Amino acid sequence: MLIPWGGVGCCLSAAALYLLGRSSGRDAEVLRSVARAGSTKDLAAILDTASKVLPLVVAVSGRVGSDTPLICQQSGMRGVIVEETAEQHFLKHNDAGSWIQDSAVMLSVSKEVPWYLDDGTGRVFVVGARGAAGLVLTVASEVFEESGRTLVRGTLDYLQGLKMLGVKRTERVLPTGTSLTVVGEAIKDDVGTIRIQRPHKGPFYVSPKSIDQLIMNLGKWAKLYQLASMGFAAFGVFLLAKRALQHFLERKRRHELQKRVHAAAAQKQAREAEGGNGTSDVDSNNKKDQLVLDICVICLEQEYNAVFVPLAPAWNT
């Protein structure tokens, strides 16, 4: 039986979606259990009384600030995280003789300075935010610089099968003053500075959404993954059951056909034995086997005298 890869693929997709749904559901439950600090002042008091052994995962909100902010070169915006990319856009000559547009990254630079969240009652420094989930950088500027076209440069590019269009420079930034919610492990050092960083095991979010919005969003994704998993599973089971039923009916049809062939051969052998001259049992068995091989599967009485090649077996006409 050929393996129904469509059904197998649907079942595997259903399993993957189920695992994603379980993961999103667990993340939502973890966020529900996170301690919420009403203010930085309250967080400092919680850290003073918290256990020094177990990590404290909290959620804090505030506005982004820094003592040494970065200034974007193109837009002039102030931010604490700046990413600059430069992409070379060009047309290349393909094998079909036409020109297609493509691009290649020439430069990718990311800068970050020490920054904090300020809610009016104190500051909480955030460490390692670029590796957190939910971080969204604002596009500060997009500038396209056309390539200078000279006769020599154009000729060399054409011989290489290229036409340079220009360079696209993009700046993305986390601006100062942005309202953020940070979920992570809170630590207070001997000086009294509070930091939030990625916990050894647990959630780490830096998002413009509130923690309630994060929980709701994860819950929606969990339900969506579960519904999609059920749909793929049902369709996969249908395809597998359909293929199994077809295989069963095919085997049953072949078995019944084989029984009819053997029965017809036995009847013909019996008729020939009645009018025969008493040949030996060995010769009779050999002849019966030969009849089974040579008998027509349509009329089940005569030997075949025509053959269809190469796909069909021999048939009687």
PDB file of C-alpha atoms in Angstrom:
ATOM      1  CA  MET A   1       0.000   0.000   0.000  1.00  0.00           C
ATOM      2  CA  LEU A   2       1.315   3.406  -0.949  1.00  0.00           C
ATOM      3  CA  ILE A   3       1.815   5.719   2.001  1.00  0.00           C
ATOM      4  CA  PRO A   4      -0.817   8.525   1.984  1.00  0.00           C
ATOM      5  CA  TRP A   5       1.637  11.374   2.471  1.00  0.00           C
ATOM      6  CA  GLY A   6      -1.143  13.946   2.401  1.00  0.00           C
ATOM      7  CA  GLY A   7      -2.807  12.448   5.455  1.00  0.00           C
ATOM      8  CA  VAL A   8       0.513  11.958   7.234  1.00  0.00           C
ATOM      9  CA  GLY A   9       1.468  15.578   6.547  1.00  0.00           C
ATOM     10  CA  CYS A  10      -1.858  16.859   7.885  1.00  0.00           C
ATOM     11  CA  CYS A  11      -1.485  14.819  11.075  1.00  0.00           C
ATOM     12  CA  LEU A  12       2.078  16.077  11.605  1.00  0.00           C
ATOM     13  CA  SER A  13       0.915  19.660  11.030  1.00  0.00           C
ATOM     14  CA  ALA A  14      -1.874  19.104  13.548  1.00  0.00           C
ATOM     15  CA  ALA A  15       0.656  17.866  16.116  1.00  0.00           C
ATOM     16  CA  ALA A  16       2.896  20.899  15.521  1.00  0.00           C
ATOM     17  CA  LEU A  17      -0.029  23.317  15.858  1.00  0.00           C
ATOM     18  CA  TYR A  18      -1.166  21.552  19.021  1.00  0.00           C
ATOM     19  CA  LEU A  19       2.276  21.994  20.556  1.00  0.00           C
ATOM     20  CA  LEU A  20       2.296  25.671  19.580  1.00  0.00           C
ATOM     21  CA  GLY A  21      -1.104  26.113  21.184  1.00  0.00           C
ATOM     22  CA  ARG A  22       0.066  24.414  24.361  1.00  0.00           C
ATOM     23  CA  SER A  23       3.148  26.635  24.429  1.00  0.00           C
ATOM     24  CA  SER A  24       1.106  29.830  23.985  1.00  0.00           C
ATOM     25  CA  GLY A  25      -1.324  28.679  26.667  1.00  0.00           C
ATOM     26  CA  ARG A  26       1.517  28.001  29.105  1.00  0.00           C
ATOM     27  CA  ASP A  27       3.025  31.427  28.376  1.00  0.00           C
ATOM     28  CA  ALA A  28      -0.327  33.062  29.127  1.00  0.00           C
ATOM     29  CA  GLU A  29      -0.616  31.165  32.429  1.00  0.00           C
ATOM     30  CA  VAL A  30       2.933  32.180  33.368  1.00  0.00           C
ATOM     31  CA  LEU A  31       2.156  35.831  32.687  1.00  0.00           C
ATOM     32  CA  ARG A  32      -0.951  35.589  34.863  1.00  0.00           C
ATOM     33  CA  SER A  33       1.219  34.411  37.756  1.00  0.00           C
ATOM     34  CA  VAL A  34       3.768  37.247  37.351  1.00  0.00           C
ATOM     35  CA  ALA A  35       3.887  39.773  40.185  1.00  0.00           C
ATOM     36  CA  ARG A  36       2.734  43.223  39.074  1.00  0.00           C
ATOM     37  CA  ALA A  37       4.549  46.213  40.522  1.00  0.00           C
ATOM     38  CA  GLY A  38       2.283  49.209  40.766  1.00  0.00           C
ATOM     39  CA  SER A  39       5.277  51.533  40.787  1.00  0.00           C
ATOM     40  CA  THR A  40       9.052  51.456  40.962  1.00  0.00           C
ATOM     41  CA  LYS A  41       8.841  52.461  44.606  1.00  0.00           C
ATOM     42  CA  ASP A  42       6.638  49.432  45.347  1.00  0.00           C
ATOM     43  CA  LEU A  43       9.042  47.196  43.413  1.00  0.00           C
ATOM     44  CA  ALA A  44      11.942  48.355  45.564  1.00  0.00           C
ATOM     45  CA  ALA A  45       9.978  47.462  48.701  1.00  0.00           C
ATOM     46  CA  ILE A  46       9.104  44.037  47.274  1.00  0.00           C
ATOM     47  CA  LEU A  47      12.765  43.330  46.491  1.00  0.00           C
ATOM     48  CA  ASP A  48      13.799  44.257  50.024  1.00  0.00           C
ATOM     49  CA  THR A  49      11.484  41.599  51.469  1.00  0.00           C
ATOM     50  CA  ALA A  50      11.760  38.997  48.694  1.00  0.00           C
ATOM     51  CA  SER A  51      13.790  35.809  48.921  1.00  0.00           C
ATOM     52  CA  LYS A  52      17.392  36.100  47.793  1.00  0.00           C
ATOM     53  CA  VAL A  53      17.402  32.511  46.513  1.00  0.00           C
ATOM     54  CA  LEU A  54      14.404  32.371  44.201  1.00  0.00           C
ATOM     55  CA  PRO A  55      14.293  34.792  41.239  1.00  0.00           C
ATOM     56  CA  LEU A  56      11.535  37.396  41.309  1.00  0.00           C
ATOM     57  CA  VAL A  57       9.776  37.794  37.948  1.00  0.00           C
ATOM     58  CA  VAL A  58       7.767  40.991  37.787  1.00  0.00           C
ATOM     59  CA  ALA A  59       5.997  43.251  35.319  1.00  0.00           C
ATOM     60  CA  VAL A  60       6.730  46.979  35.365  1.00  0.00           C
ATOM     61  CA  SER A  61       5.640  49.844  33.131  1.00  0.00           C
ATOM     62  CA  GLY A  62       7.062  53.250  32.420  1.00  0.00           C
ATOM     63  CA  ARG A  63       8.579  55.555  29.833  1.00  0.00           C
ATOM     64  CA  VAL A  64      11.898  54.927  28.139  1.00  0.00           C
ATOM     65  CA  GLY A  65      14.738  57.197  29.200  1.00  0.00           C
ATOM     66  CA  SER A  66      18.522  57.384  29.119  1.00  0.00           C
ATOM     67  CA  ASP A  67      21.274  59.682  30.367  1.00  0.00           C
ATOM     68  CA  THR A  68      23.228  59.200  27.106  1.00  0.00           C
ATOM     69  CA  PRO A  69      20.677  58.723  24.305  1.00  0.00           C
ATOM     70  CA  LEU A  70      21.640  57.975  20.732  1.00  0.00           C
ATOM     71  CA  ILE A  71      20.844  60.418  17.924  1.00  0.00           C
ATOM     72  CA  CYS A  72      19.832  59.030  14.547  1.00  0.00           C
ATOM     73  CA  GLN A  73      21.930  60.354  11.679  1.00  0.00           C
ATOM     74  CA  GLN A  74      19.111  60.538   9.136  1.00  0.00           C
ATOM     75  CA  SER A  75      16.080  61.570  11.191  1.00  0.00           C
ATOM     76  CA  GLY A  76      17.706  63.173  14.216  1.00  0.00           C
ATOM     77  CA  MET A  77      15.458  61.204  16.606  1.00  0.00           C
ATOM     78  CA  ARG A  78      16.716  60.350  20.072  1.00  0.00           C
ATOM     79  CA  GLY A  79      16.574  56.721  21.118  1.00  0.00           C
ATOM     80  CA  VAL A  80      18.169  54.044  23.247  1.00  0.00           C
ATOM     81  CA  ILE A  81      18.356  51.328  20.560  1.00  0.00           C
ATOM     82  CA  VAL A  82      19.180  52.183  16.950  1.00  0.00           C
ATOM     83  CA  GLU A  83      19.482  49.750  14.045  1.00  0.00           C
ATOM     84  CA  GLU A  84      20.892  50.942  10.723  1.00  0.00           C
ATOM     85  CA  THR A  85      20.715  48.868   7.533  1.00  0.00           C
ATOM     86  CA  ALA A  86      21.859  49.563   3.983  1.00  0.00           C
ATOM     87  CA  GLU A  87      20.569  47.452   1.083  1.00  0.00           C
ATOM     88  CA  GLN A  88      21.970  47.559  -2.446  1.00  0.00           C
ATOM     89  CA  HIS A  89      19.134  47.255  -4.967  1.00  0.00           C
ATOM     90  CA  PHE A  90      19.902  46.133  -8.507  1.00  0.00           C
ATOM     91  CA  LEU A  91      18.583  44.382 -11.586  1.00  0.00           C
ATOM     92  CA  LYS A  92      20.207  41.116 -12.616  1.00  0.00           C
ATOM     93  CA  HIS A  93      20.072  39.271 -15.896  1.00  0.00           C
ATOM     94  CA  ASN A  94      18.642  35.766 -15.564  1.00  0.00           C
ATOM     95  CA  ASP A  95      19.002  32.759 -17.844  1.00  0.00           C
ATOM     96  CA  ALA A  96      15.721  33.549 -19.617  1.00  0.00           C
ATOM     97  CA  GLY A  97      17.144  36.840 -20.879  1.00  0.00           C
ATOM     98  CA  SER A  98      15.004  39.143 -18.720  1.00  0.00           C
ATOM     99  CA  TRP A  99      15.908  41.505 -15.889  1.00  0.00           C
ATOM    100  CA  ILE A 100      14.679  40.787 -12.337  1.00  0.00           C
ATOM    101  CA  GLN A 101      15.003  43.000  -9.282  1.00  0.00           C
ATOM    102  CA  ASP A 102      17.023  41.830  -6.286  1.00  0.00           C
ATOM    103  CA  SER A 103      18.813  43.275  -3.257  1.00  0.00           C
ATOM    104  CA  ALA A 104      21.718  42.504  -0.944  1.00  0.00           C
ATOM    105  CA  VAL A 105      22.465  43.778   2.564  1.00  0.00           C
ATOM    106  CA  MET A 106      25.595  45.889   2.577  1.00  0.00           C
ATOM    107  CA  LEU A 107      25.536  47.137   6.169  1.00  0.00           C
ATOM    108  CA  SER A 108      23.716  46.163   9.356  1.00  0.00           C
ATOM    109  CA  VAL A 109      24.633  47.966  12.586  1.00  0.00           C
ATOM    110  CA  SER A 110      22.866  47.853  15.951  1.00  0.00           C
ATOM    111  CA  LYS A 111      23.625  50.247  18.807  1.00  0.00           C
ATOM    112  CA  GLU A 112      22.288  50.341  22.360  1.00  0.00           C
ATOM    113  CA  VAL A 113      23.020  52.522  25.365  1.00  0.00           C
ATOM    114  CA  PRO A 114      22.085  51.937  29.030  1.00  0.00           C
ATOM    115  CA  TRP A 115      18.438  52.852  29.450  1.00  0.00           C
ATOM    116  CA  TYR A 116      15.658  52.649  31.999  1.00  0.00           C
ATOM    117  CA  LEU A 117      11.915  52.865  32.578  1.00  0.00           C
ATOM    118  CA  ASP A 118      10.718  55.874  34.555  1.00  0.00           C
ATOM    119  CA  ASP A 119       7.223  55.953  36.051  1.00  0.00           C
ATOM    120  CA  GLY A 120       7.673  59.084  38.102  1.00  0.00           C
ATOM    121  CA  THR A 121       8.565  57.267  41.335  1.00  0.00           C
ATOM    122  CA  GLY A 122      11.918  55.839  40.286  1.00  0.00           C
ATOM    123  CA  ARG A 123      13.949  54.143  37.586  1.00  0.00           C
ATOM    124  CA  VAL A 124      14.282  50.518  36.544  1.00  0.00           C
ATOM    125  CA  PHE A 125      17.156  49.721  34.192  1.00  0.00           C
ATOM    126  CA  VAL A 126      16.496  47.167  31.434  1.00  0.00           C
ATOM    127  CA  VAL A 127      19.311  44.826  30.359  1.00  0.00           C
ATOM    128  CA  GLY A 128      19.374  42.743  27.155  1.00  0.00           C
ATOM    129  CA  ALA A 129      16.157  44.120  25.677  1.00  0.00           C
ATOM    130  CA  ARG A 130      17.113  43.257  22.079  1.00  0.00           C
ATOM    131  CA  GLY A 131      16.699  39.557  22.887  1.00  0.00           C
ATOM    132  CA  ALA A 132      13.265  40.002  24.471  1.00  0.00           C
ATOM    133  CA  ALA A 133       9.966  38.990  22.926  1.00  0.00           C
ATOM    134  CA  GLY A 134       7.587  41.684  21.729  1.00  0.00           C
ATOM    135  CA  LEU A 135      10.191  44.379  21.090  1.00  0.00           C
ATOM    136  CA  VAL A 136       9.132  46.618  18.193  1.00  0.00           C
ATOM    137  CA  LEU A 137      11.419  49.312  16.792  1.00  0.00           C
ATOM    138  CA  THR A 138       9.961  52.358  15.077  1.00  0.00           C
ATOM    139  CA  VAL A 139      11.070  53.125  11.521  1.00  0.00           C
ATOM    140  CA  ALA A 140      12.713  56.531  11.913  1.00  0.00           C
ATOM    141  CA  SER A 141      13.691  57.059   8.268  1.00  0.00           C
ATOM    142  CA  GLU A 142      13.950  55.345   4.880  1.00  0.00           C
ATOM    143  CA  VAL A 143      16.138  56.976   2.266  1.00  0.00           C
ATOM    144  CA  PHE A 144      16.896  55.678  -1.229  1.00  0.00           C
ATOM    145  CA  GLU A 145      20.133  56.911  -2.760  1.00  0.00           C
ATOM    146  CA  GLU A 146      20.354  56.380  -6.506  1.00  0.00           C
ATOM    147  CA  SER A 147      23.607  55.010  -7.831  1.00  0.00           C
ATOM    148  CA  GLY A 148      25.810  57.340  -9.827  1.00  0.00           C
ATOM    149  CA  ARG A 149      25.684  56.290 -13.476  1.00  0.00           C
ATOM    150  CA  THR A 150      28.910  56.652 -15.431  1.00  0.00           C
ATOM    151  CA  LEU A 151      29.749  55.116 -18.771  1.00  0.00           C
ATOM    152  CA  VAL A 152      32.565  52.950 -17.387  1.00  0.00           C
ATOM    153  CA  ARG A 153      30.593  51.789 -14.337  1.00  0.00           C
ATOM    154  CA  GLY A 154      27.501  51.081 -16.410  1.00  0.00           C
ATOM    155  CA  THR A 155      29.503  49.067 -18.942  1.00  0.00           C
ATOM    156  CA  LEU A 156      31.203  46.959 -16.259  1.00  0.00           C
ATOM    157  CA  ASP A 157      27.910  46.251 -14.507  1.00  0.00           C
ATOM    158  CA  TYR A 158      26.251  45.313 -17.802  1.00  0.00           C
ATOM    159  CA  LEU A 159      29.025  42.878 -18.630  1.00  0.00           C
ATOM    160  CA  GLN A 160      28.477  41.260 -15.216  1.00  0.00           C
ATOM    161  CA  GLY A 161      24.738  41.042 -15.892  1.00  0.00           C
ATOM    162  CA  LEU A 162      23.844  43.758 -13.359  1.00  0.00           C
ATOM    163  CA  LYS A 163      22.175  47.165 -13.344  1.00  0.00           C
ATOM    164  CA  MET A 164      22.728  49.072 -10.099  1.00  0.00           C
ATOM    165  CA  LEU A 165      19.643  50.998  -8.977  1.00  0.00           C
ATOM    166  CA  GLY A 166      20.753  52.469  -5.668  1.00  0.00           C
ATOM    167  CA  VAL A 167      21.115  52.004  -1.912  1.00  0.00           C
ATOM    168  CA  LYS A 168      18.208  51.965   0.532  1.00  0.00           C
ATOM    169  CA  ARG A 169      19.165  53.135   4.025  1.00  0.00           C
ATOM    170  CA  THR A 170      16.783  52.413   6.903  1.00  0.00           C
ATOM    171  CA  GLU A 171      16.901  53.507  10.532  1.00  0.00           C
ATOM    172  CA  ARG A 172      14.875  51.796  13.227  1.00  0.00           C
ATOM    173  CA  VAL A 173      14.839  53.169  16.748  1.00  0.00           C
ATOM    174  CA  LEU A 174      13.350  52.720  20.201  1.00  0.00           C
ATOM    175  CA  PRO A 175      12.632  56.399  20.936  1.00  0.00           C
ATOM    176  CA  THR A 176      12.963  57.980  24.342  1.00  0.00           C
ATOM    177  CA  GLY A 177       9.623  58.671  25.973  1.00  0.00           C
ATOM    178  CA  THR A 178       8.003  55.494  24.609  1.00  0.00           C
ATOM    179  CA  SER A 179       5.641  53.744  27.036  1.00  0.00           C
ATOM    180  CA  LEU A 180       6.685  50.127  27.558  1.00  0.00           C
ATOM    181  CA  THR A 181       5.853  47.138  29.707  1.00  0.00           C
ATOM    182  CA  VAL A 182       8.772  44.932  30.709  1.00  0.00           C
ATOM    183  CA  VAL A 183       8.397  41.419  32.166  1.00  0.00           C
ATOM    184  CA  GLY A 184      11.549  39.820  33.549  1.00  0.00           C
ATOM    185  CA  GLU A 185      13.663  39.037  36.562  1.00  0.00           C
ATOM    186  CA  ALA A 186      14.113  41.994  38.914  1.00  0.00           C
ATOM    187  CA  ILE A 187      17.442  42.424  40.725  1.00  0.00           C
ATOM    188  CA  LYS A 188      18.549  45.093  43.201  1.00  0.00           C
ATOM    189  CA  ASP A 189      22.258  45.636  43.782  1.00  0.00           C
ATOM    190  CA  ASP A 190      24.031  46.974  46.857  1.00  0.00           C
ATOM    191  CA  VAL A 191      23.843  50.542  45.595  1.00  0.00           C
ATOM    192  CA  GLY A 192      20.067  50.297  45.282  1.00  0.00           C
ATOM    193  CA  THR A 193      19.888  50.194  41.463  1.00  0.00           C
ATOM    194  CA  ILE A 194      17.059  48.011  40.180  1.00  0.00           C
ATOM    195  CA  ARG A 195      17.570  46.058  36.963  1.00  0.00           C
ATOM    196  CA  ILE A 196      15.270  43.813  34.958  1.00  0.00           C
ATOM    197  CA  GLN A 197      16.910  41.133  32.835  1.00  0.00           C
ATOM    198  CA  ARG A 198      16.157  37.830  31.161  1.00  0.00           C
ATOM    199  CA  PRO A 199      15.465  35.187  33.823  1.00  0.00           C
ATOM    200  CA  HIS A 200      17.267  31.856  33.722  1.00  0.00           C
ATOM    201  CA  LYS A 201      13.875  30.238  33.202  1.00  0.00           C
ATOM    202  CA  GLY A 202      10.767  32.266  32.587  1.00  0.00           C
ATOM    203  CA  PRO A 203       9.237  34.994  30.392  1.00  0.00           C
ATOM    204  CA  PHE A 204      11.091  38.037  29.131  1.00  0.00           C
ATOM    205  CA  TYR A 205       8.984  40.636  27.315  1.00  0.00           C
ATOM    206  CA  VAL A 206       9.615  44.213  26.236  1.00  0.00           C
ATOM    207  CA  SER A 207       6.408  45.392  24.620  1.00  0.00           C
ATOM    208  CA  PRO A 208       4.325  48.533  24.092  1.00  0.00           C
ATOM    209  CA  LYS A 209       1.302  46.452  25.160  1.00  0.00           C
ATOM    210  CA  SER A 210       0.153  46.135  28.744  1.00  0.00           C
ATOM    211  CA  ILE A 211       0.468  42.787  30.506  1.00  0.00           C
ATOM    212  CA  ASP A 212      -3.293  42.252  30.239  1.00  0.00           C
ATOM    213  CA  GLN A 213      -3.087  42.771  26.476  1.00  0.00           C
ATOM    214  CA  LEU A 214      -0.177  40.328  26.272  1.00  0.00           C
ATOM    215  CA  ILE A 215      -2.146  37.670  28.162  1.00  0.00           C
ATOM    216  CA  MET A 216      -5.201  38.208  25.960  1.00  0.00           C
ATOM    217  CA  ASN A 217      -3.118  38.030  22.781  1.00  0.00           C
ATOM    218  CA  LEU A 218      -1.435  34.778  23.847  1.00  0.00           C
ATOM    219  CA  GLY A 219      -4.815  33.298  24.763  1.00  0.00           C
ATOM    220  CA  LYS A 220      -6.216  34.149  21.321  1.00  0.00           C
ATOM    221  CA  TRP A 221      -3.240  32.543  19.578  1.00  0.00           C
ATOM    222  CA  ALA A 222      -3.569  29.437  21.761  1.00  0.00           C
ATOM    223  CA  LYS A 223      -7.247  29.023  20.759  1.00  0.00           C
ATOM    224  CA  LEU A 224      -6.438  29.659  17.097  1.00  0.00           C
ATOM    225  CA  TYR A 225      -3.675  27.027  17.133  1.00  0.00           C
ATOM    226  CA  GLN A 226      -6.003  24.523  18.814  1.00  0.00           C
ATOM    227  CA  LEU A 227      -8.786  25.056  16.257  1.00  0.00           C
ATOM    228  CA  ALA A 228      -6.335  24.763  13.375  1.00  0.00           C
ATOM    229  CA  SER A 229      -4.867  21.620  14.953  1.00  0.00           C
ATOM    230  CA  MET A 230      -8.324  20.024  15.188  1.00  0.00           C
ATOM    231  CA  GLY A 231      -9.058  20.881  11.551  1.00  0.00           C
ATOM    232  CA  PHE A 232      -5.781  19.441  10.249  1.00  0.00           C
ATOM    233  CA  ALA A 233      -6.187  16.344  12.439  1.00  0.00           C
ATOM    234  CA  ALA A 234      -9.727  15.665  11.178  1.00  0.00           C
ATOM    235  CA  PHE A 235      -8.704  16.096   7.535  1.00  0.00           C
ATOM    236  CA  GLY A 236      -5.600  13.939   8.015  1.00  0.00           C
ATOM    237  CA  VAL A 237      -7.609  11.131   9.644  1.00  0.00           C
ATOM    238  CA  PHE A 238     -10.108  11.340   6.779  1.00  0.00           C
ATOM    239  CA  LEU A 239      -7.350  10.939   4.187  1.00  0.00           C
ATOM    240  CA  LEU A 240      -5.772   8.026   6.083  1.00  0.00           C
ATOM    241  CA  ALA A 241      -9.124   6.279   6.556  1.00  0.00           C
ATOM    242  CA  LYS A 242      -9.998   6.780   2.897  1.00  0.00           C
ATOM    243  CA  ARG A 243      -6.711   5.238   1.762  1.00  0.00           C
ATOM    244  CA  ALA A 244      -7.065   2.345   4.213  1.00  0.00           C
ATOM    245  CA  LEU A 245     -10.616   1.642   3.003  1.00  0.00           C
ATOM    246  CA  GLN A 246      -9.495   1.691  -0.626  1.00  0.00           C
ATOM    247  CA  HIS A 247      -6.678  -0.717   0.189  1.00  0.00           C
ATOM    248  CA  PHE A 248      -9.062  -3.047   2.043  1.00  0.00           C
ATOM    249  CA  LEU A 249     -11.601  -3.076  -0.819  1.00  0.00           C
ATOM    250  CA  GLU A 250      -8.832  -3.696  -3.357  1.00  0.00           C
ATOM    251  CA  ARG A 251      -7.483  -6.664  -1.412  1.00  0.00           C
ATOM    252  CA  LYS A 252     -11.009  -8.036  -0.974  1.00  0.00           C
ATOM    253  CA  ARG A 253     -11.712  -7.724  -4.707  1.00  0.00           C
ATOM    254  CA  ARG A 254      -8.461  -9.507  -5.572  1.00  0.00           C
ATOM    255  CA  HIS A 255      -9.188 -12.279  -3.079  1.00  0.00           C
ATOM    256  CA  GLU A 256     -12.680 -12.862  -4.499  1.00  0.00           C
ATOM    257  CA  LEU A 257     -11.331 -12.847  -8.043  1.00  0.00           C
ATOM    258  CA  GLN A 258      -8.666 -15.386  -7.090  1.00  0.00           C
ATOM    259  CA  LYS A 259     -11.333 -17.630  -5.517  1.00  0.00           C
ATOM    260  CA  ARG A 260     -13.407 -17.473  -8.694  1.00  0.00           C
ATOM    261  CA  VAL A 261     -10.404 -18.375 -10.843  1.00  0.00           C
ATOM    262  CA  HIS A 262      -9.514 -21.359  -8.655  1.00  0.00           C
ATOM    263  CA  ALA A 263     -13.142 -22.513  -8.536  1.00  0.00           C
ATOM    264  CA  ALA A 264     -13.462 -22.319 -12.330  1.00  0.00           C
ATOM    265  CA  ALA A 265     -10.215 -24.206 -12.789  1.00  0.00           C
ATOM    266  CA  ALA A 266     -11.361 -26.907 -10.389  1.00  0.00           C
ATOM    267  CA  GLN A 267     -14.677 -27.322 -12.230  1.00  0.00           C
ATOM    268  CA  LYS A 268     -12.951 -27.649 -15.585  1.00  0.00           C
ATOM    269  CA  GLN A 269     -10.468 -30.118 -14.172  1.00  0.00           C
ATOM    270  CA  ALA A 270     -13.311 -32.176 -12.753  1.00  0.00           C
ATOM    271  CA  ARG A 271     -15.090 -32.282 -16.119  1.00  0.00           C
ATOM    272  CA  GLU A 272     -11.934 -33.344 -17.892  1.00  0.00           C
ATOM    273  CA  ALA A 273     -11.251 -35.983 -15.247  1.00  0.00           C
ATOM    274  CA  GLU A 274     -14.649 -37.577 -15.837  1.00  0.00           C
ATOM    275  CA  GLY A 275     -13.915 -38.120 -19.532  1.00  0.00           C
ATOM    276  CA  GLY A 276     -10.194 -38.639 -19.180  1.00  0.00           C
ATOM    277  CA  ASN A 277      -8.101 -41.779 -19.481  1.00  0.00           C
ATOM    278  CA  GLY A 278      -7.033 -41.982 -15.825  1.00  0.00           C
ATOM    279  CA  THR A 279      -3.869 -39.974 -15.799  1.00  0.00           C
ATOM    280  CA  SER A 280      -1.847 -39.805 -12.645  1.00  0.00           C
ATOM    281  CA  ASP A 281      -2.621 -37.473  -9.766  1.00  0.00           C
ATOM    282  CA  VAL A 282       0.705 -35.692 -10.257  1.00  0.00           C
ATOM    283  CA  ASP A 283      -0.085 -34.889 -13.856  1.00  0.00           C
ATOM    284  CA  SER A 284      -3.565 -33.775 -12.795  1.00  0.00           C
ATOM    285  CA  ASN A 285      -2.198 -31.350 -10.198  1.00  0.00           C
ATOM    286  CA  ASN A 286       0.324 -29.959 -12.659  1.00  0.00           C
ATOM    287  CA  LYS A 287      -2.359 -29.472 -15.218  1.00  0.00           C
ATOM    288  CA  LYS A 288      -4.614 -27.766 -12.674  1.00  0.00           C
ATOM    289  CA  ASP A 289      -1.868 -25.311 -11.778  1.00  0.00           C
ATOM    290  CA  GLN A 290      -1.277 -24.601 -15.446  1.00  0.00           C
ATOM    291  CA  LEU A 291      -4.988 -23.981 -15.946  1.00  0.00           C
ATOM    292  CA  VAL A 292      -5.028 -21.507 -13.083  1.00  0.00           C
ATOM    293  CA  LEU A 293      -2.244 -19.609 -14.771  1.00  0.00           C
ATOM    294  CA  ASP A 294      -3.730 -19.763 -18.295  1.00  0.00           C
ATOM    295  CA  ILE A 295      -7.453 -19.348 -17.614  1.00  0.00           C
ATOM    296  CA  CYS A 296      -9.250 -16.192 -18.703  1.00  0.00           C
ATOM    297  CA  VAL A 297     -10.282 -14.010 -15.774  1.00  0.00           C
ATOM    298  CA  ILE A 298     -13.392 -12.741 -17.601  1.00  0.00           C
ATOM    299  CA  CYS A 299     -15.245 -15.850 -18.744  1.00  0.00           C
ATOM    300  CA  LEU A 300     -13.431 -18.163 -16.246  1.00  0.00           C
ATOM    301  CA  GLU A 301     -13.848 -21.122 -18.615  1.00  0.00           C
ATOM    302  CA  GLN A 302     -11.570 -20.798 -21.644  1.00  0.00           C
ATOM    303  CA  GLU A 303      -7.842 -20.258 -21.836  1.00  0.00           C
ATOM    304  CA  TYR A 304      -6.729 -16.765 -22.761  1.00  0.00           C
ATOM    305  CA  ASN A 305      -5.664 -16.125 -26.333  1.00  0.00           C
ATOM    306  CA  ALA A 306      -4.858 -12.406 -26.237  1.00  0.00           C
ATOM    307  CA  VAL A 307      -2.489 -10.287 -24.184  1.00  0.00           C
ATOM    308  CA  PHE A 308      -2.563  -6.567 -23.427  1.00  0.00           C
ATOM    309  CA  VAL A 309       0.904  -5.180 -22.746  1.00  0.00           C
ATOM    310  CA  PRO A 310       2.531  -3.676 -20.789  1.00  0.00           C
ATOM    311  CA  LEU A 311       0.005  -2.603 -18.114  1.00  0.00           C
ATOM    312  CA  ALA A 312      -2.765  -5.229 -18.115  1.00  0.00           C
ATOM    313  CA  PRO A 313      -2.598  -9.003 -17.593  1.00  0.00           C
ATOM    314  CA  ALA A 314      -3.613 -11.479 -20.296  1.00  0.00           C
ATOM    315  CA  TRP A 315      -7.319 -11.574 -21.161  1.00  0.00           C
ATOM    316  CA  ASN A 316      -9.490 -13.903 -23.234  1.00  0.00           C
ATOM    317  CA  THR A 317     -11.295 -12.468 -26.224  1.00  0.00           C
TER     318      THR A 317
END
